[in-house]
Coordinates of C-alpha atoms in Angstrom, one line a residue:
Chain A
X239 CA -14.3 112.0 29.0
X240 CA -14.2 111.9 25.3
X241 CA -13.2 108.3 25.2
X242 CA -15.7 105.5 24.9
X243 CA -18.5 107.4 23.3
X244 CA -21.2 105.0 22.5
X245 CA -22.7 105.8 19.1
X246 CA -25.9 103.8 19.7
X247 CA -26.6 105.6 23.0
X248 CA -25.8 108.9 21.4
X249 CA -28.4 108.2 18.7
X250 CA -31.0 107.3 21.4
X251 CA -30.3 110.6 23.1
X252 CA -30.9 112.5 19.8
X253 CA -34.1 110.6 19.3
X254 CA -35.1 111.7 22.7
X255 CA -34.4 115.3 21.8
X256 CA -36.6 115.1 18.8
X257 CA -39.5 113.5 20.7
X258 CA -39.1 116.2 23.4
X259 CA -39.3 119.0 20.8
X260 CA -42.4 117.4 19.2
X261 CA -44.0 117.1 22.6
X262 CA -43.5 120.8 23.2
X263 CA -45.3 121.6 19.9
X264 CA -48.2 119.2 20.8
X265 CA -48.5 120.7 24.3
X266 CA -48.7 124.2 23.0
X267 CA -51.1 123.3 20.2
X268 CA -53.6 121.2 22.1
X269 CA -56.2 122.4 24.5
X270 CA -59.6 124.0 24.7
X271 CA -58.6 126.0 21.6
X272 CA -56.6 124.2 18.9
X273 CA -53.6 126.1 17.6
X274 CA -51.7 125.0 14.5
X275 CA -48.0 124.6 14.3
X276 CA -47.6 127.6 12.0
X277 CA -49.5 129.7 14.4
X278 CA -47.5 128.5 17.4
X279 CA -44.3 129.5 15.5
X280 CA -45.8 132.9 14.7
X281 CA -46.9 133.4 18.3
X282 CA -43.5 132.5 19.6
X283 CA -41.3 134.4 17.2
X284 CA -43.4 137.3 15.8
X285 CA -44.7 140.2 17.7
X286 CA -48.2 140.3 16.1
X287 CA -50.9 140.5 18.7
X288 CA -53.6 137.9 18.1
X289 CA -55.9 135.9 20.4
X290 CA -53.9 132.8 19.8
X291 CA -50.7 134.6 20.7
X292 CA -52.3 135.6 23.9
X293 CA -53.3 132.1 24.7
X294 CA -49.9 130.7 23.8
X295 CA -47.9 133.3 25.7
X296 CA -50.0 133.8 28.8
X297 CA -51.7 130.4 29.3
X298 CA -49.9 127.6 27.6
X299 CA -46.3 128.6 27.5
X300 CA -45.9 129.2 31.2
X301 CA -47.5 125.9 31.8
X302 CA -45.4 124.1 29.2
X303 CA -42.3 125.6 30.7
X304 CA -43.4 124.7 34.2
X305 CA -44.1 121.1 33.2
X306 CA -40.7 120.8 31.5
X307 CA -38.9 122.3 34.5
X308 CA -40.8 120.1 37.0
X309 CA -40.3 116.9 34.9
X310 CA -36.6 117.6 34.4
X311 CA -36.0 118.5 38.0
X312 CA -37.8 115.5 39.5
X313 CA -36.3 113.0 37.1
X314 CA -32.8 114.4 37.5
X315 CA -33.2 114.4 41.3
X316 CA -34.4 110.7 41.1
X317 CA -31.5 109.7 38.8
X318 CA -28.9 111.3 41.0
X319 CA -30.4 109.8 44.2
X320 CA -30.6 106.3 42.8
X321 CA -26.9 106.6 41.9
X322 CA -25.7 107.9 45.2
X323 CA -27.8 105.5 47.2
X324 CA -27.1 102.6 44.9
X325 CA -30.8 101.7 45.4
X326 CA -33.4 101.4 42.7
X327 CA -36.2 102.5 45.1
X328 CA -34.5 105.8 45.9
X329 CA -36.3 108.9 44.6
X330 CA -37.2 112.4 45.7
X331 CA -39.7 110.8 48.1
X332 CA -37.0 109.0 50.0
X333 CA -35.1 112.1 51.1
X334 CA -38.3 113.6 52.4
X335 CA -38.7 116.2 49.8
X336 CA -42.3 115.3 49.0
X337 CA -43.3 114.7 52.6
X338 CA -41.6 117.9 54.0
X339 CA -42.7 120.1 51.1
X340 CA -46.2 118.6 51.1
X341 CA -46.7 119.1 54.8
X342 CA -45.6 122.7 54.8
X343 CA -47.7 123.4 51.7
X344 CA -50.7 121.8 53.3
X345 CA -50.1 123.6 56.6
X346 CA -50.3 127.0 54.8
X347 CA -53.3 126.0 52.7
X348 CA -55.3 124.7 55.6
X349 CA -54.4 126.8 58.6
X350 CA -53.5 130.0 56.9
X351 CA -55.5 129.9 53.6
X352 CA -55.2 133.6 53.2
X353 CA -51.5 133.2 52.7
X354 CA -51.9 130.7 49.9
X355 CA -49.3 132.7 47.8
X356 CA -46.7 131.5 50.3
X357 CA -47.2 127.9 49.4
X358 CA -44.3 127.6 47.0
X359 CA -41.9 129.2 49.4
X360 CA -43.2 127.2 52.3
X361 CA -43.0 123.9 50.4
X362 CA -39.5 124.6 49.2
X363 CA -38.3 125.4 52.8
X364 CA -40.2 122.3 54.1
X365 CA -38.6 120.1 51.4
X366 CA -35.1 121.2 52.2
X367 CA -35.6 121.0 56.0
X368 CA -37.0 117.5 55.8
X369 CA -33.9 116.4 53.8
X370 CA -31.6 118.1 56.4
X371 CA -33.4 116.3 59.2
X372 CA -33.1 112.9 57.5
X373 CA -29.5 113.4 56.6
X374 CA -28.6 114.3 60.2
X375 CA -30.5 111.4 61.6
X376 CA -28.7 109.0 59.2
X377 CA -25.3 110.4 60.0
X378 CA -23.0 108.2 62.1
X379 CA -19.4 108.5 61.0
X380 CA -20.7 108.9 57.5
X381 CA -24.0 108.3 55.9
X382 CA -24.8 104.8 54.9
X383 CA -27.3 104.7 52.1
X384 CA -29.5 102.1 53.8
X385 CA -29.7 104.2 57.0
X386 CA -30.6 107.2 55.0
X387 CA -33.4 105.4 53.2
X388 CA -34.8 104.1 56.4
X389 CA -34.6 107.5 58.1
X390 CA -36.3 108.9 55.0
X391 CA -39.2 106.4 55.2
X392 CA -39.7 107.1 58.9
X393 CA -39.6 110.9 58.6
X394 CA -41.9 110.8 55.6
X395 CA -44.4 108.8 57.6
X396 CA -44.3 111.3 60.4
X397 CA -45.0 114.1 57.9
X398 CA -47.7 111.9 56.4
X399 CA -49.3 111.6 59.8
X400 CA -49.2 115.4 60.1
X401 CA -50.9 115.7 56.7
X402 CA -53.7 113.4 57.8
X403 CA -54.1 115.1 61.1
X404 CA -54.5 118.5 59.3
X405 CA -57.2 117.0 57.0
X406 CA -59.1 115.4 59.8
X407 CA -59.1 118.6 62.0
X408 CA -60.2 120.8 59.0
X409 CA -62.4 118.5 56.9
X410 CA -64.2 121.5 55.4
X411 CA -61.0 122.7 53.8
X412 CA -59.8 119.4 52.3
X413 CA -61.4 120.0 48.9
X414 CA -59.3 123.1 48.4
X415 CA -56.0 121.2 48.9
X416 CA -56.7 118.1 46.9
X417 CA -55.0 119.6 43.8
X418 CA -51.8 120.2 45.8
X419 CA -51.9 116.7 47.2
X420 CA -52.1 114.8 44.0
X421 CA -49.9 117.3 42.2
X422 CA -50.9 119.4 39.3
X423 CA -49.9 122.3 37.1
X424 CA -53.2 124.1 36.6
X425 CA -53.2 127.9 37.1
X426 CA -49.5 128.1 36.6
X427 CA -48.4 131.6 35.7
X428 CA -45.1 133.2 34.7
X429 CA -44.7 134.3 38.3
X430 CA -44.5 130.7 39.5
X431 CA -42.1 129.8 36.7
X432 CA -39.9 132.8 37.6
X433 CA -39.7 131.8 41.2
X434 CA -38.4 128.3 40.7
X435 CA -36.4 128.3 37.5
X436 CA -33.2 129.8 39.0
X437 CA -33.1 126.9 41.5
X438 CA -33.8 124.3 38.8
X439 CA -31.2 125.7 36.4
X440 CA -28.7 125.8 39.2
X441 CA -29.4 122.2 39.9
X442 CA -29.1 121.2 36.3
X443 CA -25.8 123.0 36.0
X444 CA -24.5 121.3 39.1
X445 CA -25.7 118.0 37.8
X446 CA -23.4 118.2 34.8
X447 CA -20.3 117.7 37.0
X448 CA -21.8 114.6 38.6
X449 CA -22.0 111.8 36.0
X450 CA -18.3 110.8 36.2
X451 CA -18.5 110.7 40.0
X452 CA -21.8 108.8 40.1
X453 CA -20.3 106.2 37.7
X454 CA -17.4 105.7 40.1
X455 CA -19.7 105.7 43.2
X456 CA -21.6 102.8 41.6
X457 CA -18.5 100.7 42.1
X458 CA -19.0 100.9 45.9
X459 CA -17.7 103.2 48.6
X460 CA -14.5 101.4 49.1
X461 CA -13.5 101.3 45.4
X462 CA -14.5 104.9 45.0
X463 CA -12.4 105.9 48.0
X464 CA -9.5 103.9 46.6
X465 CA -9.8 105.9 43.4
X466 CA -9.3 109.1 45.4
X467 CA -12.9 110.2 45.6
X468 CA -14.2 111.8 48.8
X469 CA -17.3 109.7 49.0
X470 CA -19.0 111.4 51.9
X471 CA -18.6 114.9 50.4
X472 CA -19.7 113.8 47.0
X473 CA -22.8 112.1 48.4
X474 CA -23.7 115.2 50.4
X475 CA -23.3 117.4 47.4
X476 CA -25.5 115.1 45.3
X477 CA -28.2 115.0 48.0
X478 CA -28.2 118.8 48.3
X479 CA -28.5 119.1 44.5
X480 CA -31.3 116.6 44.4
X481 CA -33.3 118.1 47.2
X482 CA -32.9 121.6 45.7
X483 CA -34.3 120.2 42.4
X484 CA -37.1 118.2 43.9
X485 CA -37.9 120.9 46.4
X486 CA -38.3 123.5 43.6
X487 CA -40.5 121.1 41.7
X488 CA -42.7 120.3 44.6
X489 CA -43.2 123.9 45.4
X490 CA -44.9 124.6 42.0
X491 CA -46.4 121.3 41.2
X492 CA -47.3 119.7 44.6
X493 CA -46.6 116.1 45.3
X494 CA -45.6 114.6 42.1
X495 CA -42.7 112.5 43.3
X496 CA -43.5 109.4 41.3
X497 CA -41.9 110.9 38.2
X498 CA -38.6 111.0 40.0
X499 CA -38.7 107.3 40.7
X500 CA -40.1 106.1 37.3
X501 CA -38.4 108.2 34.7
X502 CA -34.8 107.3 35.6
X503 CA -35.8 103.6 35.4
X504 CA -37.4 104.0 32.0
X505 CA -34.4 105.9 30.8
X506 CA -32.1 103.2 32.1
X507 CA -33.9 100.6 30.1
X508 CA -33.0 102.5 27.0
X509 CA -29.6 103.8 27.9
X510 CA -28.1 101.5 30.6
X511 CA -26.6 102.8 33.8
X512 CA -23.7 104.9 32.5
X513 CA -24.5 108.2 34.1
X514 CA -22.9 110.2 31.2
X515 CA -26.0 109.1 29.2
X516 CA -28.4 108.5 32.0
X517 CA -28.3 112.1 33.3
X518 CA -29.1 113.8 30.0
X519 CA -31.5 111.0 29.1
X520 CA -33.5 111.3 32.3
X521 CA -33.7 115.0 31.9
X522 CA -35.1 114.7 28.4
X523 CA -37.4 111.9 29.3
X524 CA -38.6 113.6 32.4
X525 CA -39.5 116.8 30.5
X526 CA -41.2 114.7 27.8
X527 CA -43.2 112.5 30.1
X528 CA -44.5 115.2 32.4
X529 CA -45.4 117.5 29.4
X530 CA -47.2 114.6 27.7
X531 CA -49.1 113.7 30.8
X532 CA -50.0 117.3 31.5
X533 CA -51.3 117.7 27.9
X534 CA -53.4 114.6 28.3
X535 CA -54.6 115.9 31.6
X536 CA -55.8 119.2 29.9
X537 CA -57.2 117.6 26.8
X538 CA -58.8 114.4 27.8
X539 CA -62.0 115.8 29.4
X540 CA -61.6 119.4 28.1
X541 CA -62.6 121.9 29.2
X542 CA -62.4 120.1 32.5
X543 CA -59.0 119.2 33.8
X544 CA -57.6 116.3 35.6
X545 CA -54.6 116.8 37.9
X546 CA -51.5 115.6 36.1
X547 CA -50.5 113.5 39.1
X548 CA -53.5 111.3 38.4
X549 CA -52.6 110.8 34.7
X550 CA -49.0 110.3 35.7
X551 CA -49.9 107.3 37.9
X552 CA -52.7 106.0 35.9
X553 CA -50.8 105.9 32.5
X554 CA -47.2 106.1 33.6
X555 CA -47.2 103.2 36.1
X556 CA -48.7 100.6 33.8
X557 CA -46.4 101.7 31.0
X558 CA -43.5 101.5 33.4
X559 CA -44.5 98.0 34.5
X560 CA -44.8 96.9 30.9
X561 CA -41.3 98.1 30.1
X562 CA -40.0 96.4 33.2
X563 CA -41.4 93.1 32.1
X564 CA -40.2 93.5 28.6
X565 CA -36.7 94.5 29.7
X566 CA -34.1 92.1 28.5
X567 CA -32.5 91.6 31.9
X568 CA -30.3 94.6 31.4
X569 CA -32.0 96.4 34.1
X570 CA -29.8 97.0 37.1
X571 CA -30.7 98.5 40.3
X572 CA -28.8 101.6 40.0
Chain B
X231 CA 7.5 102.8 47.6
X232 CA 7.6 101.4 51.1
X233 CA 4.8 101.1 53.6
X234 CA 5.4 101.4 57.3
X235 CA 2.9 100.8 60.1
X236 CA 3.7 101.4 63.7
X237 CA 1.8 101.1 66.9
X238 CA -1.5 100.9 65.0
X239 CA -4.7 100.5 67.0
X240 CA -8.2 100.2 65.4
X241 CA -11.5 100.0 67.2
X242 CA -15.0 99.3 66.0
X243 CA -17.1 101.0 68.6
X244 CA -15.6 99.8 71.8
X245 CA -14.2 96.6 70.4
X246 CA -10.5 96.4 69.8
X247 CA -9.9 95.0 66.3
X248 CA -6.2 95.7 66.0
X249 CA -3.7 96.6 68.7
X250 CA -0.1 97.6 68.5
X251 CA 0.5 96.5 65.0
X252 CA 4.0 97.1 63.5
X253 CA 4.5 96.2 59.9
X254 CA 6.7 97.0 57.0
X255 CA 6.6 96.4 53.3
X256 CA 9.8 97.4 51.5
X257 CA 9.9 98.8 48.0
X258 CA 9.2 96.0 45.5
X259 CA 8.2 93.4 48.1
X260 CA 5.2 91.1 48.1
X261 CA 3.9 91.0 51.6
X262 CA 1.0 88.7 52.6
X263 CA -1.2 88.9 55.6
X264 CA -2.5 85.6 56.9
X265 CA -4.5 84.6 59.9
X266 CA -7.7 83.0 60.9
X267 CA -11.1 84.6 60.3
X268 CA -11.6 87.7 62.6
X269 CA -7.9 88.1 63.2
X270 CA -8.0 91.6 61.7
X271 CA -6.4 91.1 58.3
X272 CA -9.1 92.9 56.3
X273 CA -9.2 95.7 58.9
X274 CA -5.5 96.2 58.6
X275 CA -5.6 96.5 54.8
X276 CA -8.6 98.8 55.0
X277 CA -6.7 101.0 57.5
X278 CA -3.6 101.3 55.4
X279 CA -5.7 102.2 52.4
X280 CA -7.5 104.9 54.4
X281 CA -10.9 103.2 54.2
X282 CA -10.8 103.1 58.0
X283 CA -9.3 105.5 60.5
X284 CA -7.1 104.2 63.2
X285 CA -7.5 105.4 66.8
X286 CA -3.8 105.4 67.4
X287 CA -0.5 104.7 65.6
X288 CA 1.1 105.8 62.4
X289 CA 0.9 104.7 58.7
X290 CA 3.4 106.1 56.3
X291 CA 4.3 105.7 52.6
X292 CA 7.9 106.4 51.9
X293 CA 8.2 108.5 55.0
X294 CA 5.1 110.6 54.5
X295 CA 2.3 110.0 57.0
X296 CA -0.9 108.9 55.3
X297 CA -2.9 111.9 56.6
X298 CA -0.4 114.3 55.0
X299 CA -1.1 112.9 51.5
X300 CA -4.2 114.4 49.8
X301 CA -6.8 111.8 48.9
X302 CA -6.3 112.0 45.1
X303 CA -2.5 111.9 45.4
X304 CA -2.8 108.8 47.6
X305 CA -4.9 107.2 44.9
X306 CA -2.1 107.9 42.4
X307 CA 0.4 106.1 44.7
X308 CA -1.7 103.3 46.2
X309 CA -4.3 101.2 44.4
X310 CA -6.7 99.2 46.5
X311 CA -9.0 96.3 45.5
X312 CA -11.4 95.6 48.3
X313 CA -12.8 92.1 48.7
X314 CA -16.4 93.2 48.1
X315 CA -16.8 94.8 44.8
X316 CA -20.1 95.9 43.3
X317 CA -21.4 93.6 40.5
X318 CA -24.3 95.9 39.9
X319 CA -22.7 97.8 37.0
X320 CA -23.1 97.2 33.3
X321 CA -19.7 98.3 32.2
X322 CA -17.3 97.2 29.6
X323 CA -13.9 96.2 30.7
X324 CA -12.4 99.2 29.0
X325 CA -14.8 101.5 30.8
X326 CA -14.0 100.0 34.2
X327 CA -10.3 100.3 33.5
X328 CA -10.7 103.9 32.4
X329 CA -12.0 104.7 35.9
X330 CA -8.6 103.9 37.2
X331 CA -7.5 107.3 35.6
X332 CA -9.9 109.1 38.0
X333 CA -7.2 110.2 40.4
X334 CA -5.1 111.6 37.6
X335 CA -8.0 113.7 36.2
X336 CA -9.5 116.8 37.6
X337 CA -10.6 120.3 37.0
X338 CA -9.2 121.2 33.6
X339 CA -7.5 117.8 33.3
X340 CA -9.8 115.8 31.1
X341 CA -9.4 112.2 29.9
X342 CA -6.9 112.5 27.0
X343 CA -4.9 110.5 24.6
X344 CA -2.2 109.8 27.1
X345 CA -4.8 108.4 29.6
X346 CA -6.2 106.3 26.8
X347 CA -2.7 104.8 26.2
X348 CA -2.3 104.1 29.8
X349 CA -5.7 102.3 29.9
X350 CA -4.7 100.2 26.9
X351 CA -1.4 99.3 28.5
X352 CA -3.1 98.3 31.7
X353 CA -5.5 96.1 29.8
X354 CA -2.6 94.6 27.8
X355 CA -0.6 93.9 31.0
X356 CA -3.4 91.8 32.4
X357 CA -3.9 90.0 29.1
X358 CA -7.4 91.3 28.8
X359 CA -7.2 92.7 25.3
X360 CA -9.7 90.4 23.8
X361 CA -12.2 91.2 26.5
X362 CA -11.8 95.0 26.1
X363 CA -15.3 95.6 24.8
X364 CA -17.0 92.8 26.8
X365 CA -19.4 93.6 29.5
X366 CA -18.2 92.8 33.0
X367 CA -21.3 90.7 33.5
X368 CA -20.2 88.3 30.7
X369 CA -16.8 87.5 32.3
X370 CA -15.8 84.6 34.5
X371 CA -14.7 85.3 38.0
X372 CA -11.0 85.1 37.1
X373 CA -11.4 87.4 34.1
X374 CA -13.4 89.9 36.3
X375 CA -10.6 89.9 38.9
X376 CA -8.1 90.6 36.1
X377 CA -10.2 93.5 34.9
X378 CA -10.3 95.0 38.4
X379 CA -6.5 94.6 38.6
X380 CA -6.3 96.4 35.2
X381 CA -8.2 99.2 36.7
X382 CA -5.8 99.4 39.6
X383 CA -2.9 99.4 37.2
X384 CA -4.4 102.3 35.3
X385 CA -3.9 104.3 38.5
X386 CA -0.2 103.7 37.9
X387 CA 0.3 103.0 41.6
X388 CA 3.6 102.3 43.4
X389 CA 1.7 100.1 45.9
X390 CA -1.0 97.6 45.2
X391 CA -3.3 96.4 48.0
X392 CA -5.5 93.4 47.5
X393 CA -8.0 92.0 49.9
X394 CA -8.4 88.3 49.3
X395 CA -7.9 88.5 45.5
X396 CA -8.6 84.8 45.0
X397 CA -11.8 84.3 47.0
X398 CA -14.6 82.6 45.1
X399 CA -12.2 81.6 42.3
X400 CA -11.5 78.1 41.0
X401 CA -7.9 76.9 41.6
X402 CA -6.8 77.7 38.1
X403 CA -8.1 81.2 38.3
X404 CA -6.5 81.6 41.7
X405 CA -3.2 80.7 40.2
X406 CA -3.8 83.0 37.3
X407 CA -4.5 86.0 39.5
X408 CA -1.5 85.3 41.8
X409 CA 0.8 84.7 38.8
X410 CA -0.3 88.0 37.4
X411 CA 0.3 89.8 40.7
X412 CA 3.8 88.3 40.9
X413 CA 4.6 89.2 37.3
X414 CA 3.4 92.8 37.8
X415 CA 5.5 93.0 41.0
X416 CA 8.6 91.8 39.1
X417 CA 8.1 93.8 35.9
X418 CA 6.8 97.1 37.3
X419 CA 8.4 97.0 40.7
X420 CA 5.1 97.6 42.4
X421 CA 5.0 96.9 46.2
X422 CA 2.2 94.4 46.9
X423 CA 0.3 94.0 50.2
X424 CA -2.4 91.3 50.1
X425 CA -4.6 89.3 52.3
X426 CA -4.5 85.6 51.4
X427 CA -6.6 82.8 52.8
X428 CA -4.6 79.9 51.4
X429 CA -1.3 79.6 53.4
X430 CA 0.3 77.6 50.6
X431 CA -0.3 80.5 48.3
X432 CA 1.3 82.8 50.8
X433 CA 4.3 80.6 51.0
X434 CA 4.7 80.4 47.3
X435 CA 4.1 84.0 46.3
X436 CA 5.3 86.2 49.2
X437 CA 8.7 87.7 50.1
X438 CA 7.3 88.2 53.6
X439 CA 4.3 87.2 55.6
X440 CA 2.7 88.7 58.6
X441 CA 0.7 86.3 60.8
X442 CA -2.2 88.0 62.6
X443 CA -3.9 86.5 65.6
X444 CA -6.7 88.2 67.5
X445 CA -5.7 91.7 66.3
X446 CA -1.9 91.4 67.0
X447 CA 1.0 90.3 64.9
X448 CA 1.9 86.8 66.0
X449 CA 5.0 86.6 63.8
X450 CA 6.5 87.8 60.6
X451 CA 9.3 87.1 58.3
X452 CA 10.1 85.0 55.2
X453 CA 7.4 82.3 54.7
X454 CA 10.0 79.6 55.3
X455 CA 10.8 81.0 58.7
X456 CA 7.3 81.8 59.8
X457 CA 5.0 79.1 58.5
X458 CA 5.9 76.0 60.6
X459 CA 4.2 73.4 62.8
X460 CA 4.2 75.5 65.9
X461 CA 2.6 78.6 64.2
X462 CA 0.0 76.5 62.5
X463 CA -1.0 75.0 65.8
X464 CA -0.9 78.2 67.8
X465 CA -2.6 80.4 65.3
X466 CA -4.8 78.2 63.2
X467 CA -5.3 75.3 65.7
X468 CA -4.3 72.6 63.3
X469 CA -1.7 69.8 63.3
X470 CA 0.1 69.8 59.9
X471 CA 3.0 68.3 58.2
X472 CA 5.5 70.6 56.6
X473 CA 7.3 69.9 53.3
X474 CA 9.6 71.7 51.0
X475 CA 8.7 72.0 47.3
X476 CA 12.0 71.9 45.4
X477 CA 10.4 72.9 42.0
X478 CA 9.0 76.2 43.2
X479 CA 11.5 76.5 46.0
X480 CA 9.0 77.1 48.7
X481 CA 7.5 75.5 51.7
X482 CA 4.1 73.9 51.8
X483 CA 2.0 72.1 54.3
X484 CA -0.6 69.4 54.4
X485 CA -3.1 69.8 57.2
X486 CA -3.5 66.8 59.5
X487 CA -6.2 67.3 62.0
X488 CA -7.6 69.9 64.3
X489 CA -5.2 70.3 67.2
X490 CA -6.5 69.5 70.6
X491 CA -6.7 72.3 73.2
X492 CA -3.4 72.6 75.0
X493 CA -1.8 69.9 72.8

């Protein structure tokens, strides 16, 4: 729709783009070795072989790209889910992506540690199957959002119990899986990035046809049906896209689901709940937030690293709460 | 466009909500459904607007059965305003009304100049021009209902279905909404089917009423023929006095007391 462009919101989006680009530069430059902006540019766009170029290309860039992809995917997934469920608490965790992905990842890491390279694939499959189970359980002449959320909570807790059982039976292997549990991006290589980006790009592409539909879905199932929308089909499509996005994210970064809950809300405080703005806004914000947190995670106690999941919750959550308190009552559930 | 319902049966689980319903709304008529709580009025409007699927019976719009009309096409012919509408949206009136164009858009058919004109016209018809850029949150109940009706008009429907359009509104807003519906019916020739709680409203604004009781049609016809002492006692269980209002040329009643069992 070309009508009703809101120039203020468009400006906010452009500001987000600028902040996003700046964050990329900061992320590439900061670390155990400091690299200046000019060197980053040289490294990215010239073919000269230098140590810094090696660092940028082989260490930082894959990680930066992964952080962006993961942040974008989780936030987008959360924004879509909050829309189709019309529930502010919806997020990738709710459709079982984190629990399912987490359990399968953990299962491989603990029981078959020699097959650790299968973790991303396993987590991805686990995430999607958990979503499928939850969707089927919630189905009864259509899927009611509330039932879906409750089924999600129940299934997640079953997987959670599985995780705990694994850790209790194999206490000696727990330290090796902590990174996966809290979510982190250390030791990311181009190989990981290559494995997930097709899914994430596919999800992003699909997400671009959703905003108009999500806006209408916010009016309620009955109104949406009255406007000629096939509500059930749209909801299934949106859930599949979200679980694809979040599943791919979990498979590289472990259990980082909180981003998916928080970022769409922060974005909504700035842009309102019109999905034509909220979707691109959440993507930009998600990439920025995760990248920023990951940079802090790398730099804060360098050369030691903190998992980004810890930074995310420790810094992100209070900031989120601050914004919520400050919000001028223009914050609506979904 | 005319609506015809025959032999309709609707169940929730094992419970029969509607049975053997026959109903007809002719082109350009205003038809009201009345009946006590739980008589199946809302279920009936939901079923004819395809929000619920019947177990048996047939619903047709101008001779086409409802299931043979694709979802989007149906939304171009029939606009529905359910009773429960989400308030959880920070939209301007204009945005909301523009959603009414949804069934006319599609792959390769984006919102264009013509759609914008139709949206503006819909806003004008409901007298909402001055609220065009206002947020839905800032409107009164009556204005909000008018905005929703605008959205329905932007669908350019031939049939308008309203489920209790006056609920929660003050008397002046109730009048405002019903006057608007009547005016749209007269000027655009839209067929109207609505659920009304207030029987005097039904008398005044309907060409025809259907009285529902426990999931069946108890009676139907012109309000003056249907709404009488016997019906009020049998269906609503009240004793009432019936009068004729010569100014508006319609019947009205004043409730007396609750009728005694078997009285």
